[in-house]
GROMACS .gro file of C-alpha atoms in nm:
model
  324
    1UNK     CA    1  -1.829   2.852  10.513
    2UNK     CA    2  -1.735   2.730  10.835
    3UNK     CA    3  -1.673   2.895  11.146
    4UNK     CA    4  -1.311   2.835  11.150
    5UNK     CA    5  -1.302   3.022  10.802
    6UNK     CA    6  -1.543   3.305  10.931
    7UNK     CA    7  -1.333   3.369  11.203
    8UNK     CA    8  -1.040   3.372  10.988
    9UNK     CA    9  -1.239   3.611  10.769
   10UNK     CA   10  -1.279   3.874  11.043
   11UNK     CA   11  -0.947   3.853  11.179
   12UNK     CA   12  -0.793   3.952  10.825
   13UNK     CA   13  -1.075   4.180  10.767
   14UNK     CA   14  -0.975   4.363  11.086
   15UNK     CA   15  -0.586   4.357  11.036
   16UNK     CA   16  -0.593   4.484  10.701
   17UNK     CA   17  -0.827   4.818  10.888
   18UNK     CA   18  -0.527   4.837  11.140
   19UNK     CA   19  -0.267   4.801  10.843
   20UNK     CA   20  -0.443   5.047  10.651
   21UNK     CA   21  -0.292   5.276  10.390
   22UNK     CA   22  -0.481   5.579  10.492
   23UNK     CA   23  -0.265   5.782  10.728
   24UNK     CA   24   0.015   5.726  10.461
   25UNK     CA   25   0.230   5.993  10.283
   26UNK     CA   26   0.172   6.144  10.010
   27UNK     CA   27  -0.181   5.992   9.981
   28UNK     CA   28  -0.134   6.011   9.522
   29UNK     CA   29   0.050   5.683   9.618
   30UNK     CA   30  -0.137   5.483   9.917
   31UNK     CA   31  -0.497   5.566   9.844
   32UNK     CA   32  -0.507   5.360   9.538
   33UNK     CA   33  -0.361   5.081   9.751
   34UNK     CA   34  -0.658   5.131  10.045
   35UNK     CA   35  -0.913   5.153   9.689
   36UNK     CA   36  -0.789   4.797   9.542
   37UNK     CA   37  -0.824   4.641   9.923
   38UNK     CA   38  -1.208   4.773   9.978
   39UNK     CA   39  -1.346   4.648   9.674
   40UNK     CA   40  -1.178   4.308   9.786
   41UNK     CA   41  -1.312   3.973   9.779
   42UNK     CA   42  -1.317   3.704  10.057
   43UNK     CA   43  -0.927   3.720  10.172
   44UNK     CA   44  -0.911   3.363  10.009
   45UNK     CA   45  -0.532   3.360  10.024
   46UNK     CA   46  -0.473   3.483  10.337
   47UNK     CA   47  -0.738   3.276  10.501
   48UNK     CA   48  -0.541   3.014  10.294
   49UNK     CA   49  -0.230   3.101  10.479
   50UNK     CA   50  -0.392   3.068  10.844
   51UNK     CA   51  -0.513   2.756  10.757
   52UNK     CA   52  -0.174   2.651  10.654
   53UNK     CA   53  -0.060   2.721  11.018
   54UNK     CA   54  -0.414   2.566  11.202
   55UNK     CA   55  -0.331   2.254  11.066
   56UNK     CA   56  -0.017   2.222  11.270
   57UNK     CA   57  -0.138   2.423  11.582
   58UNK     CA   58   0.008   2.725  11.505
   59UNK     CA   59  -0.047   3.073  11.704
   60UNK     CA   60  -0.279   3.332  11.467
   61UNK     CA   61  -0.031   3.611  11.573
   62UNK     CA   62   0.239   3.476  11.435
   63UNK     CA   63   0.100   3.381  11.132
   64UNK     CA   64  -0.136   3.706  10.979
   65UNK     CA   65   0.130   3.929  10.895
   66UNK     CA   66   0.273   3.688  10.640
   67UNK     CA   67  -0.087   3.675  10.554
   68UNK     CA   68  -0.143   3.998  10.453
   69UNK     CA   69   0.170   3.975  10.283
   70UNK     CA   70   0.014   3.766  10.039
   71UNK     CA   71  -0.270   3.965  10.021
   72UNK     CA   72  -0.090   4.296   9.945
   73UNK     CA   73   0.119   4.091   9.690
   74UNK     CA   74  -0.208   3.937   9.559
   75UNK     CA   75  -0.388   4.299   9.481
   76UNK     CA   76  -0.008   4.421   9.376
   77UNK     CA   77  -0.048   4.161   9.085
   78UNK     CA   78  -0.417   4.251   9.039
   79UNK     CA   79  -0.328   4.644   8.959
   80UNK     CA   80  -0.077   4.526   8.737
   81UNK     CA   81  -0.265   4.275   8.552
   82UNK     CA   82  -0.538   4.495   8.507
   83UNK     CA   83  -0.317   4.736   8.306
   84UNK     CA   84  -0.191   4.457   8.110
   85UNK     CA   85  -0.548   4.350   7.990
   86UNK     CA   86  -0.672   4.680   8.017
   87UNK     CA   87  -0.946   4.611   8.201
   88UNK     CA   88  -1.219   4.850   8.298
   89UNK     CA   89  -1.335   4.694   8.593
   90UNK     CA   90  -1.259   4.496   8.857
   91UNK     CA   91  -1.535   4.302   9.110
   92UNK     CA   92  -1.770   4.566   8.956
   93UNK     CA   93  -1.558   4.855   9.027
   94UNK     CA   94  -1.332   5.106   8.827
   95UNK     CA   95  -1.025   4.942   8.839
   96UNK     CA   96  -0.699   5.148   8.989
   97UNK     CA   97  -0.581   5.263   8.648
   98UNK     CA   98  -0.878   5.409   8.501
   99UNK     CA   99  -1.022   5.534   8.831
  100UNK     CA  100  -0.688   5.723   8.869
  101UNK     CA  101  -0.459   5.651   8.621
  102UNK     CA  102  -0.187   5.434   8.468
  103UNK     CA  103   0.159   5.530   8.622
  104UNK     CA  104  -0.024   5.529   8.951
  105UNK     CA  105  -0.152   5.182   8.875
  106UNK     CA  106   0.214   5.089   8.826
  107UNK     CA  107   0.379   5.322   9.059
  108UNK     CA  108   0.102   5.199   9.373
  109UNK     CA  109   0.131   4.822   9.258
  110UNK     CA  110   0.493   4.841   9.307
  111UNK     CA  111   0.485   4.997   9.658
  112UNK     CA  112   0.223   4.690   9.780
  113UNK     CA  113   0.509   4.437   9.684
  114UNK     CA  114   0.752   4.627   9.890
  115UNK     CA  115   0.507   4.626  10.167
  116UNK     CA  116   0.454   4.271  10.130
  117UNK     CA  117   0.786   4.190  10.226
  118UNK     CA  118   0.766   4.429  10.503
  119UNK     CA  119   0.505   4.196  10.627
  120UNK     CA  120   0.753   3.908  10.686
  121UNK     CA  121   1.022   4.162  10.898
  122UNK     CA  122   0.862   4.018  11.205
  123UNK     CA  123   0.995   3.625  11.151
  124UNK     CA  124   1.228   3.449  11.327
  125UNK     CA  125   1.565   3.497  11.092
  126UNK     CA  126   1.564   3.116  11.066
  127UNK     CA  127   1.179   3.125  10.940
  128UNK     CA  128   1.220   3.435  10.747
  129UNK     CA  129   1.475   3.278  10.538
  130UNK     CA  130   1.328   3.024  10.403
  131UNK     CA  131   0.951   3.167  10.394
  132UNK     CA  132   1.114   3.497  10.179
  133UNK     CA  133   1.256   3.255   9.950
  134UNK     CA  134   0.944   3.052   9.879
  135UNK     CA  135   0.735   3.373   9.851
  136UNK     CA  136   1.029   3.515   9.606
  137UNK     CA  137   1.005   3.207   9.383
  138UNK     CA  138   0.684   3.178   9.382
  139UNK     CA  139   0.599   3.565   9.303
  140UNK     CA  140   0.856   3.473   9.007
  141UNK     CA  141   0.642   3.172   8.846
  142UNK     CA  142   0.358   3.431   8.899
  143UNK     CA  143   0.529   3.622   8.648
  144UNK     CA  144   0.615   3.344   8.421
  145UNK     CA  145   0.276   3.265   8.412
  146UNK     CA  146   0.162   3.598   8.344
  147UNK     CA  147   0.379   3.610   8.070
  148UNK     CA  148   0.295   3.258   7.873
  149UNK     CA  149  -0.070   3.396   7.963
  150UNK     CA  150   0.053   3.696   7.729
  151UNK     CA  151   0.232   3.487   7.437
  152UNK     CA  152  -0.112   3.280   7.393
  153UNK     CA  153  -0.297   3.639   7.264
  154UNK     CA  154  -0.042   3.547   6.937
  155UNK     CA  155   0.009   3.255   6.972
  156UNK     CA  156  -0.207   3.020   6.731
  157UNK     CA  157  -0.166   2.697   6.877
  158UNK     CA  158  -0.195   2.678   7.260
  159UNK     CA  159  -0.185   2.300   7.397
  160UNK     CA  160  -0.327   2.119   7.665
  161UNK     CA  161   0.017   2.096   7.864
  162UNK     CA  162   0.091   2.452   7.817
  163UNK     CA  163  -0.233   2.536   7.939
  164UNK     CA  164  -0.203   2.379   8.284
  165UNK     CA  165   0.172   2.473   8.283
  166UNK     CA  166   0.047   2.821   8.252
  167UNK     CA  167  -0.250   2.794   8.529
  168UNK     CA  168  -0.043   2.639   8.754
  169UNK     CA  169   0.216   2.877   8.747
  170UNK     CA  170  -0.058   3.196   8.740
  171UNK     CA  171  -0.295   3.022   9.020
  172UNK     CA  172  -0.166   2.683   9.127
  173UNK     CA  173   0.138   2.777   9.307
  174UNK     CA  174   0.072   3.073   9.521
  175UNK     CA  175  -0.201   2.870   9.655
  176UNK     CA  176   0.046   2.591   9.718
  177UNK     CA  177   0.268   2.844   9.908
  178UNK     CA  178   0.033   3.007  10.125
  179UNK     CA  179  -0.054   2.656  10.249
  180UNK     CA  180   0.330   2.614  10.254
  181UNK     CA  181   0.449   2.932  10.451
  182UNK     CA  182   0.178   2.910  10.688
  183UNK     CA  183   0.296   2.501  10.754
  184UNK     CA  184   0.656   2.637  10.773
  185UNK     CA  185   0.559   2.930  11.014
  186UNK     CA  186   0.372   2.634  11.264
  187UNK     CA  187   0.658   2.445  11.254
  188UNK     CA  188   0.506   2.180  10.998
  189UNK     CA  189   0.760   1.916  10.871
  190UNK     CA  190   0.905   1.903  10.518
  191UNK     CA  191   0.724   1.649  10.388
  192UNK     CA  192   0.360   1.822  10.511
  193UNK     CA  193   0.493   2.103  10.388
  194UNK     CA  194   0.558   1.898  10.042
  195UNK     CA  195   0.215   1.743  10.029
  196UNK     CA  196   0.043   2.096  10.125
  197UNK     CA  197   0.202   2.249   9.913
  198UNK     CA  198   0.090   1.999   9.635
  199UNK     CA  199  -0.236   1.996   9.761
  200UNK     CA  200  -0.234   2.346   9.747
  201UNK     CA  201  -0.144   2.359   9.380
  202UNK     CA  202  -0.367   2.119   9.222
  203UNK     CA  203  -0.646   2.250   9.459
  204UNK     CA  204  -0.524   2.615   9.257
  205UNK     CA  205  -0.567   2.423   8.894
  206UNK     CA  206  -0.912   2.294   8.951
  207UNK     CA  207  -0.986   2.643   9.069
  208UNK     CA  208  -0.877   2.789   8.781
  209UNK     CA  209  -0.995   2.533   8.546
  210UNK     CA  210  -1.381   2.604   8.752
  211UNK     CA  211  -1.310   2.979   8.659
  212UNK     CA  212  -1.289   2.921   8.294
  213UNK     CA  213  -1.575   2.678   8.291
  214UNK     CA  214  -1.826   2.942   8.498
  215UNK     CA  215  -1.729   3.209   8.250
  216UNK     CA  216  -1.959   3.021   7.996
  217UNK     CA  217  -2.169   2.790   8.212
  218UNK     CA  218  -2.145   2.981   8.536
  219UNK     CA  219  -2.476   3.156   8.649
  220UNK     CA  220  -2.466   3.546   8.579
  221UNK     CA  221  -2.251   3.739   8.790
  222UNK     CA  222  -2.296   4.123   8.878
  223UNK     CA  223  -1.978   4.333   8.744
  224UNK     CA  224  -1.874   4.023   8.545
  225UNK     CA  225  -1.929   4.003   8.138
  226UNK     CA  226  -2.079   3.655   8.066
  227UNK     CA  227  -1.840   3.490   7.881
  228UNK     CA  228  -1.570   3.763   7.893
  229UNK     CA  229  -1.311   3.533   7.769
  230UNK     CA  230  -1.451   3.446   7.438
  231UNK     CA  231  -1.528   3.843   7.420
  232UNK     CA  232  -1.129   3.864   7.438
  233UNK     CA  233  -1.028   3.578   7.242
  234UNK     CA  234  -0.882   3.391   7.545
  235UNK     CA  235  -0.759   3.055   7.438
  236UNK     CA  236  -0.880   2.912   7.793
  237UNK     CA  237  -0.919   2.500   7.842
  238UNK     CA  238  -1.274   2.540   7.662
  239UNK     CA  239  -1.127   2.691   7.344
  240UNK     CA  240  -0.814   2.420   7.346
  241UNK     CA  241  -1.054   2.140   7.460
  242UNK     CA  242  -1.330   2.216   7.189
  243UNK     CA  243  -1.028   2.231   6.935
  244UNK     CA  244  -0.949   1.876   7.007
  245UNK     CA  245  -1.309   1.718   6.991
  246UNK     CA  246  -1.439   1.921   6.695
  247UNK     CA  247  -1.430   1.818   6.329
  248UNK     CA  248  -1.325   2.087   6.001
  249UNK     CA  249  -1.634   2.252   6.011
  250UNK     CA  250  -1.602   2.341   6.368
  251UNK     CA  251  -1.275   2.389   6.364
  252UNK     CA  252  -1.304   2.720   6.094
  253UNK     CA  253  -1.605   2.855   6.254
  254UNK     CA  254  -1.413   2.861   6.616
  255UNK     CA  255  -1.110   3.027   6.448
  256UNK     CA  256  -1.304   3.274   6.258
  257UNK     CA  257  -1.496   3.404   6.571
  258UNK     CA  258  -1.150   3.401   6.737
  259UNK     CA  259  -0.980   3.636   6.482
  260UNK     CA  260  -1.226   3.875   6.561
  261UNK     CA  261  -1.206   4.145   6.854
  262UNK     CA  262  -1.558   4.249   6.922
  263UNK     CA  263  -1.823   4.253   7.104
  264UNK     CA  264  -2.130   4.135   6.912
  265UNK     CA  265  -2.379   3.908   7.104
  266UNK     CA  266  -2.391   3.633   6.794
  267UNK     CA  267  -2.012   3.602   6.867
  268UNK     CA  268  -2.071   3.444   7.223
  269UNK     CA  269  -2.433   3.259   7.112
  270UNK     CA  270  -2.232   3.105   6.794
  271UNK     CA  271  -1.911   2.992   7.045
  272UNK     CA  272  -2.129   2.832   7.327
  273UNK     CA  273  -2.332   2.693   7.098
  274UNK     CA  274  -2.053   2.472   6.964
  275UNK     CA  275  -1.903   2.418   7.353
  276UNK     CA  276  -2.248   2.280   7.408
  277UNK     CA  277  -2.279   2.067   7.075
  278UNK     CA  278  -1.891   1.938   7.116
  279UNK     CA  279  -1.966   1.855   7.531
  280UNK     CA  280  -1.663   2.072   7.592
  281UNK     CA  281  -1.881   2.127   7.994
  282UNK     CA  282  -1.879   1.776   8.030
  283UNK     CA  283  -1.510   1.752   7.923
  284UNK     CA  284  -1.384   2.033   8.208
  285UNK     CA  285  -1.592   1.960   8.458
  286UNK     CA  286  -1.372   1.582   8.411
  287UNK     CA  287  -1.062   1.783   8.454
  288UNK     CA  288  -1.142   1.960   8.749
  289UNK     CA  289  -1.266   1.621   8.935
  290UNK     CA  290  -0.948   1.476   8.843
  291UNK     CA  291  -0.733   1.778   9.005
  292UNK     CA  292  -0.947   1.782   9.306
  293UNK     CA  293  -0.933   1.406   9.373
  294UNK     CA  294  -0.501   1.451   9.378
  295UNK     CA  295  -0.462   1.754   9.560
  296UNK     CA  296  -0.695   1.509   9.806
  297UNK     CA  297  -0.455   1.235   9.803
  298UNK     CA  298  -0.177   1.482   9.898
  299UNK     CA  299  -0.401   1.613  10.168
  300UNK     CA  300  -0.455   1.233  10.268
  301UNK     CA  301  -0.077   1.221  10.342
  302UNK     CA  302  -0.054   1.508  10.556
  303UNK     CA  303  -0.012   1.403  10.913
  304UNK     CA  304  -0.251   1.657  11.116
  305UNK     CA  305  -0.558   1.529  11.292
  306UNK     CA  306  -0.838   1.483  11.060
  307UNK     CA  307  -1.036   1.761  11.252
  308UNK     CA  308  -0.769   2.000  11.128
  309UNK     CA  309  -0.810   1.863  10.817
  310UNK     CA  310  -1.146   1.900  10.765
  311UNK     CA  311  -1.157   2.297  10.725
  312UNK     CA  312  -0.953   2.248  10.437
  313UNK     CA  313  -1.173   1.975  10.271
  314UNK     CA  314  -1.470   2.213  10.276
  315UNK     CA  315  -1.272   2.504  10.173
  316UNK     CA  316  -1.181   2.272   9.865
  317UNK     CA  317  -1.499   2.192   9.848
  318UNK     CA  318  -1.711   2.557   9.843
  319UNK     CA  319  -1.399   2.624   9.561
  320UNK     CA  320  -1.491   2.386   9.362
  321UNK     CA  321  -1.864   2.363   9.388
  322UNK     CA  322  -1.972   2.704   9.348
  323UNK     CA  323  -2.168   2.811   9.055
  324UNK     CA  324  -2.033   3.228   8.988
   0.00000   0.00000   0.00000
C-alpha cells in the first residue's frame, strides 16, 4: 500500500474511534455495532470513497463522514448476511449473532443503516440529494443481489450472465458508488463520475471473481475454511465454469458432491481435483484480467492528473494480485 492509502487508513481508523458506539444508550443495541467494527478489515470502502474525492482535489473533511457511511452500511449488510448464511464466524471471530444473538443481529444491523444516513446530514442540500439517492439505489441492488445470491442455493441451473449480474449487483456497484459519491462530493463532472463509477464496478467484479478463485487456489487463510464454498454448495464462477468445460462423467460427479451438505475432506479433494483437471484456474483467472483491463479503460477516460490516478491503479492492483 501506498502512503496516500495509509494515510487514508489512519484517518478512518481514527474517525470511526471518535464515532464510536460506546457511550451509546442502551448498550444491548450499540455494543454489537462497536464488536462488528473492531474485528474490521482494511476500511477498503471508505478508503475507496476518499479516493473518489482525491482524484478531483477534494477536502478530506468533507468527504469521511459519507465514508463511514458506507462503512456502517457495509458491516450493517455484513450482520445481516451472516444470519442469512448462518455463519459462525466472521474474519476469525464469533460473528454478531452467535456471539450475542439473532434479534440483536437484526435489531443492531438495522440501527447502523440508520446511522449511515446520519452520516450524510452534514452535505450541502444540493450534494445530499443526489449522493442519498445513489447510496439508496445502490443499497437496493445490494439487496437484489443478495437475494439472486439466495435463489441459486435451489436453483439448479445458475448461468454465466446471472452470475456476474449477481456479483455485480452484491460487490460491483457499491464499489462503483463510493468512487461515485466521493467524485460527486469534490465536485467531479458527470461523465468522471460515469467512468468512476464504471471503473469502480468492474474493478468490484474482478474482485469478486479473485474471491471465488482464492477460496480454492488461494493460499490458507487464518479464520477462513479452505474452500468454504464448495463446503456450502455455492454455485460460484468455478462451479458454473467447470460445468461448461466438463464432459458426462464430470458433469454427475460435480452434481453428486453438490447435492450433498457436509463436511467431509474427500468432498473438497474430489471437487478441486476436477477444477484442476478441467483448468477451471486458468479459465477465472481469464475473467478477472478481462474485468480489470475495462474498469482500466474507464479509468483511462477520467480526466484527473495521472498522479491522482495512480493511487487508484495500485489499489486495483494489490485487489487483484493478492493471493488470501
Amino acid at each position: 500500500m501506498n502512503s496516500v492509502i495509509e494515510e487514508y487508513q489512519e484517518i478512518v481508523s481514527k474517525a470511526l474511534e471518535e464515532f464510536s458506539f460506546d457511550e451509546w444508550e442502551p448498550k444491548e443495541l450499540y455494543e454489537p455495532c462497536d464488536y462488528i467494527l473492531s474485528i474490521g478489515g482494511k476500511r477498503l470502502r471508505p478508503i475507496i470513497v476518499m479516493l473518489g474525492s482525491y482524484v478531483f482535489d477534494g477536502k478530506v473533511e468533507d468527504v469521511l463522514k459519507p465514508a463511514l457511511a458506507i462503512e456502517f452500511f457495509h458491516n450493517f449488510s455484513l450482520m445481516h448476511d451472516d444470519i442469512m448464511d448462518a455463519a459462525p464466524l466472521r474474519r476469525g471471530k464469533q460473528t454478531v449473532h452467535i456471539k450475542y444473538n439473532t434479534n440483536v443481529g437484526i435489531l443492531s444491523g438495522d440501527a447502523m443503516l440508520i446511522k449511515a444516513y446520519e452520516m450524510f446530514e452534514d452535505l450541502p442540500a444540493d450534494k445530499f440529494k443526489v449522493v442519498t439517492k445513489l447510496f439508496s439505489k445502490t443499497a437496493v441492488e445490494l439487496c437484489e443481489g443478495q437475494q439472486y445470491d439466495m435463489n441459486f442455493e435451489t436453483q439448479e441451473v445458475v448461468t454465466y450472465e446471472e452470475y456476474i449480474k449477481m456479483i455485480t449487483l452484491k460487490t460491483g456497484v457499491m464499489m462503483g458508488a463510493s468512487l461515485n459519491i466521493g467524485a460527486l462530493i469534490a465536485d467531479g463532472s458527470e461523465e468522471d463520475c460515469h467512468n468512476l463509477y464504471e471503473f469502480g464496478k468492474n474493478l468490484g467484479i474482478a474482485f469478486q471473481l479473485k474471491d471465488d478463485y482464492l477460496d480454492v487456489f488461494g493460499q490458507q487463510d487464518f479464520g477462513k475454511i479452505h474452500a468454504g464454498d464448495v463446503f456450502e454448495n455455492k454455485k460460484t464462477i468455478l462451479f458454473i465454469k467447470a460445468l461448461e468445460k466438463a464432459g458426462p462423467k464430470e458433469i454427475d460427479e460435480l452434481k453428486f458432491w453438490y447435492s450433498m451438505k457436509t463436511d467431509n475432506v474427500d468432498k473438497v479433494y474430489a471437487v478441486e481435483k476436477i477444477f484442476r483437471m478441467l483448468k477451471v484456474d486458468h479459465a477465472i483467472m481469464d475473467l478477472i484480467s478481462e474485468y480489470t483491463k475495462k474498469s482500466m479503460e474507464y479509468l483511462d477516460k477520467v480526466s484527473a492528473s495521472e498522479e491522482k490516478k495512480i493511487q487508484l491503479r495500485q489499489l486495483a492492483s494489490s485487489l487483484i494480485e493478492r493471493q488470501i
